[in-house]
Amino acid sequence: MIHPLPSGWQEVKLGDIATIIKVKNKENKNYPVLSNSAIYGVVLQEEYFYKKIASKNDTTNYYIVDIGNFIYNPRISENAPAGPINVNKLTKGIVSPLYTVFHVKKEYSDFIAFYLSSLLWVNYLKEIANYGARYDRLGINDKMLLSIPILLPPLDEQKRIAEVLSLCDDIRS
């Protein structure tokens, strides 16, 4: 824990405000397949790769993702040194089982979306990750992800921080 925390701030575990979602496409419904890009965020896989990557016949192991769910792609890149985490703002769809899908309590969602792209978060993920045969992916399991500490300001301050950062994003776009 970083001491001292600003007045009203608290340290919580991601698991205190988030839940892993593991709802699989058991009925093999024809949902759009989504990808989580480091640069563009959540995108339609077919448009991003200009072709279908997912198996046309069997997507039963793919996770169903609702709008507002977070998607973590453990694939590291220059633009996402710990892998991108983005909020699905596009459409209900499915993602590869290589991704982690989670839901953050609504009152924290906007702030956490920015927090999970911060250098503090990236450095911590890189520190706790397991590195194995796949040099291009971080080994972060669900338990590890949910145990990561998050520094939370009071809700009104979270809202103001998220609003300012959203304005900055709008200006850059």
mmCIF file of N, CA and C in Angstrom, residues 86-137:
data_model
loop_
_atom_site.group_PDB
_atom_site.id
_atom_site.type_symbol
_atom_site.label_atom_id
_atom_site.label_comp_id
_atom_site.label_asym_id
_atom_site.label_seq_id
_atom_site.Cartn_x
_atom_site.Cartn_y
_atom_site.Cartn_z
ATOM 1 N N ASN A 86 -10.167 -3.073 -22.092
ATOM 2 C CA ASN A 86 -11.102 -2.079 -22.619
ATOM 3 C C ASN A 86 -12.527 -2.448 -22.257
ATOM 4 N N VAL A 87 -13.386 -1.452 -22.250
ATOM 5 C CA VAL A 87 -14.806 -1.652 -22.005
ATOM 6 C C VAL A 87 -15.480 -1.900 -23.346
ATOM 7 N N ASN A 88 -16.352 -2.890 -23.390
ATOM 8 C CA ASN A 88 -17.120 -3.154 -24.606
ATOM 9 C C ASN A 88 -18.236 -2.115 -24.715
ATOM 10 N N LYS A 89 -18.097 -1.203 -25.660
ATOM 11 C CA LYS A 89 -19.111 -0.186 -25.917
ATOM 12 C C LYS A 89 -19.798 -0.434 -27.248
ATOM 13 N N LEU A 90 -19.455 -1.540 -27.896
ATOM 14 C CA LEU A 90 -19.852 -1.784 -29.276
ATOM 15 C C LEU A 90 -21.187 -2.514 -29.407
ATOM 16 N N THR A 91 -21.226 -3.767 -28.978
ATOM 17 C CA THR A 91 -22.407 -4.602 -29.129
ATOM 18 C C THR A 91 -22.242 -5.850 -28.287
ATOM 19 N N LYS A 92 -23.342 -6.520 -27.994
ATOM 20 C CA LYS A 92 -23.236 -7.824 -27.349
ATOM 21 C C LYS A 92 -22.568 -8.756 -28.342
ATOM 22 N N GLY A 93 -21.602 -9.537 -27.867
ATOM 23 C CA GLY A 93 -20.887 -10.415 -28.771
ATOM 24 C C GLY A 93 -20.179 -11.515 -28.017
ATOM 25 N N ILE A 94 -19.210 -12.129 -28.682
ATOM 26 C CA ILE A 94 -18.416 -13.182 -28.067
ATOM 27 C C ILE A 94 -16.937 -12.899 -28.293
ATOM 28 N N VAL A 95 -16.119 -13.404 -27.354
ATOM 29 C CA VAL A 95 -14.672 -13.245 -27.467
ATOM 30 C C VAL A 95 -13.987 -14.574 -27.219
ATOM 31 N N SER A 96 -12.782 -14.663 -27.717
ATOM 32 C CA SER A 96 -11.944 -15.845 -27.543
ATOM 33 C C SER A 96 -11.795 -16.185 -26.059
ATOM 34 N N PRO A 97 -11.704 -17.477 -25.754
ATOM 35 C CA PRO A 97 -11.460 -17.864 -24.359
ATOM 36 C C PRO A 97 -10.053 -17.482 -23.877
ATOM 37 N N LEU A 98 -9.215 -16.945 -24.749
ATOM 38 C CA LEU A 98 -7.914 -16.425 -24.323
ATOM 39 C C LEU A 98 -8.064 -15.108 -23.560
ATOM 40 N N TYR A 99 -9.212 -14.450 -23.733
ATOM 41 C CA TYR A 99 -9.481 -13.184 -23.061
ATOM 42 C C TYR A 99 -10.100 -13.443 -21.689
ATOM 43 N N THR A 100 -10.027 -12.436 -20.833
ATOM 44 C CA THR A 100 -10.735 -12.456 -19.559
ATOM 45 C C THR A 100 -11.818 -11.396 -19.638
ATOM 46 N N VAL A 101 -13.024 -11.782 -19.293
ATOM 47 C CA VAL A 101 -14.163 -10.864 -19.306
ATOM 48 C C VAL A 101 -14.583 -10.633 -17.857
ATOM 49 N N PHE A 102 -14.800 -9.358 -17.502
ATOM 50 C CA PHE A 102 -15.263 -9.080 -16.147
ATOM 51 C C PHE A 102 -16.179 -7.865 -16.137
ATOM 52 N N HIS A 103 -16.968 -7.805 -15.083
ATOM 53 C CA HIS A 103 -17.921 -6.716 -14.884
ATOM 54 C C HIS A 103 -17.484 -5.933 -13.650
ATOM 55 N N VAL A 104 -17.462 -4.618 -13.775
ATOM 56 C CA VAL A 104 -17.146 -3.732 -12.648
ATOM 57 C C VAL A 104 -18.452 -3.081 -12.202
ATOM 58 N N LYS A 105 -18.656 -3.002 -10.890
ATOM 59 C CA LYS A 105 -19.858 -2.356 -10.365
ATOM 60 C C LYS A 105 -20.015 -0.990 -11.029
ATOM 61 N N LYS A 106 -21.238 -0.699 -11.418
ATOM 62 C CA LYS A 106 -21.538 0.482 -12.228
ATOM 63 C C LYS A 106 -20.968 1.782 -11.651
ATOM 64 N N GLU A 107 -21.068 1.962 -10.357
ATOM 65 C CA GLU A 107 -20.621 3.229 -9.770
ATOM 66 C C GLU A 107 -19.113 3.448 -9.896
ATOM 67 N N TYR A 108 -18.360 2.385 -10.136
ATOM 68 C CA TYR A 108 -16.907 2.498 -10.263
ATOM 69 C C TYR A 108 -16.420 2.398 -11.715
ATOM 70 N N SER A 109 -17.284 2.013 -12.603
ATOM 71 C CA SER A 109 -16.908 1.626 -13.965
ATOM 72 C C SER A 109 -16.130 2.691 -14.742
ATOM 73 N N ASP A 110 -16.601 3.930 -14.752
ATOM 74 C CA ASP A 110 -15.934 4.975 -15.535
ATOM 75 C C ASP A 110 -14.518 5.245 -15.030
ATOM 76 N N PHE A 111 -14.382 5.357 -13.721
ATOM 77 C CA PHE A 111 -13.065 5.610 -13.141
ATOM 78 C C PHE A 111 -12.128 4.429 -13.389
ATOM 79 N N ILE A 112 -12.633 3.221 -13.182
ATOM 80 C CA ILE A 112 -11.806 2.020 -13.328
ATOM 81 C C ILE A 112 -11.344 1.856 -14.773
ATOM 82 N N ALA A 113 -12.160 2.252 -15.729
ATOM 83 C CA ALA A 113 -11.744 2.167 -17.141
ATOM 84 C C ALA A 113 -10.457 2.961 -17.363
ATOM 85 N N PHE A 114 -10.339 4.114 -16.750
ATOM 86 C CA PHE A 114 -9.115 4.911 -16.866
ATOM 87 C C PHE A 114 -8.000 4.329 -15.995
ATOM 88 N N TYR A 115 -8.340 3.901 -14.797
ATOM 89 C CA TYR A 115 -7.335 3.356 -13.881
ATOM 90 C C TYR A 115 -6.620 2.165 -14.516
ATOM 91 N N LEU A 116 -7.378 1.315 -15.219
ATOM 92 C CA LEU A 116 -6.805 0.107 -15.802
ATOM 93 C C LEU A 116 -5.940 0.384 -17.036
ATOM 94 N N SER A 117 -5.853 1.629 -17.429
ATOM 95 C CA SER A 117 -4.922 1.977 -18.507
ATOM 96 C C SER A 117 -3.742 2.801 -17.969
ATOM 97 N N SER A 118 -3.701 2.959 -16.650
ATOM 98 C CA SER A 118 -2.650 3.775 -16.045
ATOM 99 C C SER A 118 -1.329 3.022 -15.953
ATOM 100 N N LEU A 119 -0.267 3.763 -15.843
ATOM 101 C CA LEU A 119 1.065 3.192 -15.688
ATOM 102 C C LEU A 119 1.176 2.414 -14.373
ATOM 103 N N LEU A 120 0.496 2.876 -13.345
ATOM 104 C CA LEU A 120 0.484 2.175 -12.058
ATOM 105 C C LEU A 120 -0.030 0.746 -12.250
ATOM 106 N N TRP A 121 -1.135 0.608 -12.954
ATOM 107 C CA TRP A 121 -1.749 -0.694 -13.223
ATOM 108 C C TRP A 121 -0.840 -1.555 -14.100
ATOM 109 N N VAL A 122 -0.341 -0.990 -15.174
ATOM 110 C CA VAL A 122 0.518 -1.731 -16.111
ATOM 111 C C VAL A 122 1.755 -2.265 -15.398
ATOM 112 N N ASN A 123 2.406 -1.420 -14.619
ATOM 113 C CA ASN A 123 3.612 -1.847 -13.911
ATOM 114 C C ASN A 123 3.314 -2.961 -12.905
ATOM 115 N N TYR A 124 2.189 -2.869 -12.223
ATOM 116 C CA TYR A 124 1.835 -3.903 -11.256
ATOM 117 C C TYR A 124 1.556 -5.230 -11.965
ATOM 118 N N LEU A 125 0.826 -5.194 -13.063
ATOM 119 C CA LEU A 125 0.547 -6.424 -13.820
ATOM 120 C C LEU A 125 1.834 -7.085 -14.286
ATOM 121 N N LYS A 126 2.728 -6.294 -14.813
ATOM 122 C CA LYS A 126 4.006 -6.832 -15.295
ATOM 123 C C LYS A 126 4.815 -7.444 -14.150
ATOM 124 N N GLU A 127 4.683 -6.873 -12.962
ATOM 125 C CA GLU A 127 5.423 -7.354 -11.801
ATOM 126 C C GLU A 127 4.923 -8.718 -11.310
ATOM 127 N N ILE A 128 3.601 -8.942 -11.346
ATOM 128 C CA ILE A 128 3.051 -10.186 -10.788
ATOM 129 C C ILE A 128 2.838 -11.286 -11.819
ATOM 130 N N ALA A 129 2.955 -10.948 -13.094
ATOM 131 C CA ALA A 129 2.636 -11.914 -14.155
ATOM 132 C C ALA A 129 3.615 -13.074 -14.188
ATOM 133 N N ASN A 130 3.098 -14.202 -14.631
ATOM 134 C CA ASN A 130 3.939 -15.362 -14.920
ATOM 135 C C ASN A 130 4.341 -15.274 -16.381
ATOM 136 N N TYR A 131 5.596 -15.499 -16.649
ATOM 137 C CA TYR A 131 6.078 -15.490 -18.023
ATOM 138 C C TYR A 131 6.449 -16.919 -18.375
ATOM 139 N N GLY A 132 5.970 -17.383 -19.508
ATOM 140 C CA GLY A 132 6.246 -18.760 -19.892
ATOM 141 C C GLY A 132 6.692 -18.850 -21.327
ATOM 142 N N ALA A 133 6.242 -19.907 -21.975
ATOM 143 C CA ALA A 133 6.649 -20.178 -23.352
ATOM 144 C C ALA A 133 6.163 -19.099 -24.309
ATOM 145 N N ARG A 134 5.025 -18.472 -24.008
ATOM 146 C CA ARG A 134 4.487 -17.434 -24.884
ATOM 147 C C ARG A 134 5.033 -16.083 -24.442
ATOM 148 N N TYR A 135 6.070 -15.636 -25.096
ATOM 149 C CA TYR A 135 6.700 -14.368 -24.732
ATOM 150 C C TYR A 135 5.805 -13.168 -24.977
ATOM 151 N N ASP A 136 4.767 -13.341 -25.804
ATOM 152 C CA ASP A 136 3.916 -12.217 -26.167
ATOM 153 C C ASP A 136 2.644 -12.122 -25.316
ATOM 154 N N ARG A 137 2.535 -12.945 -24.283
ATOM 155 C CA ARG A 137 1.355 -12.916 -23.421
ATOM 156 C C ARG A 137 1.770 -12.931 -21.955
#
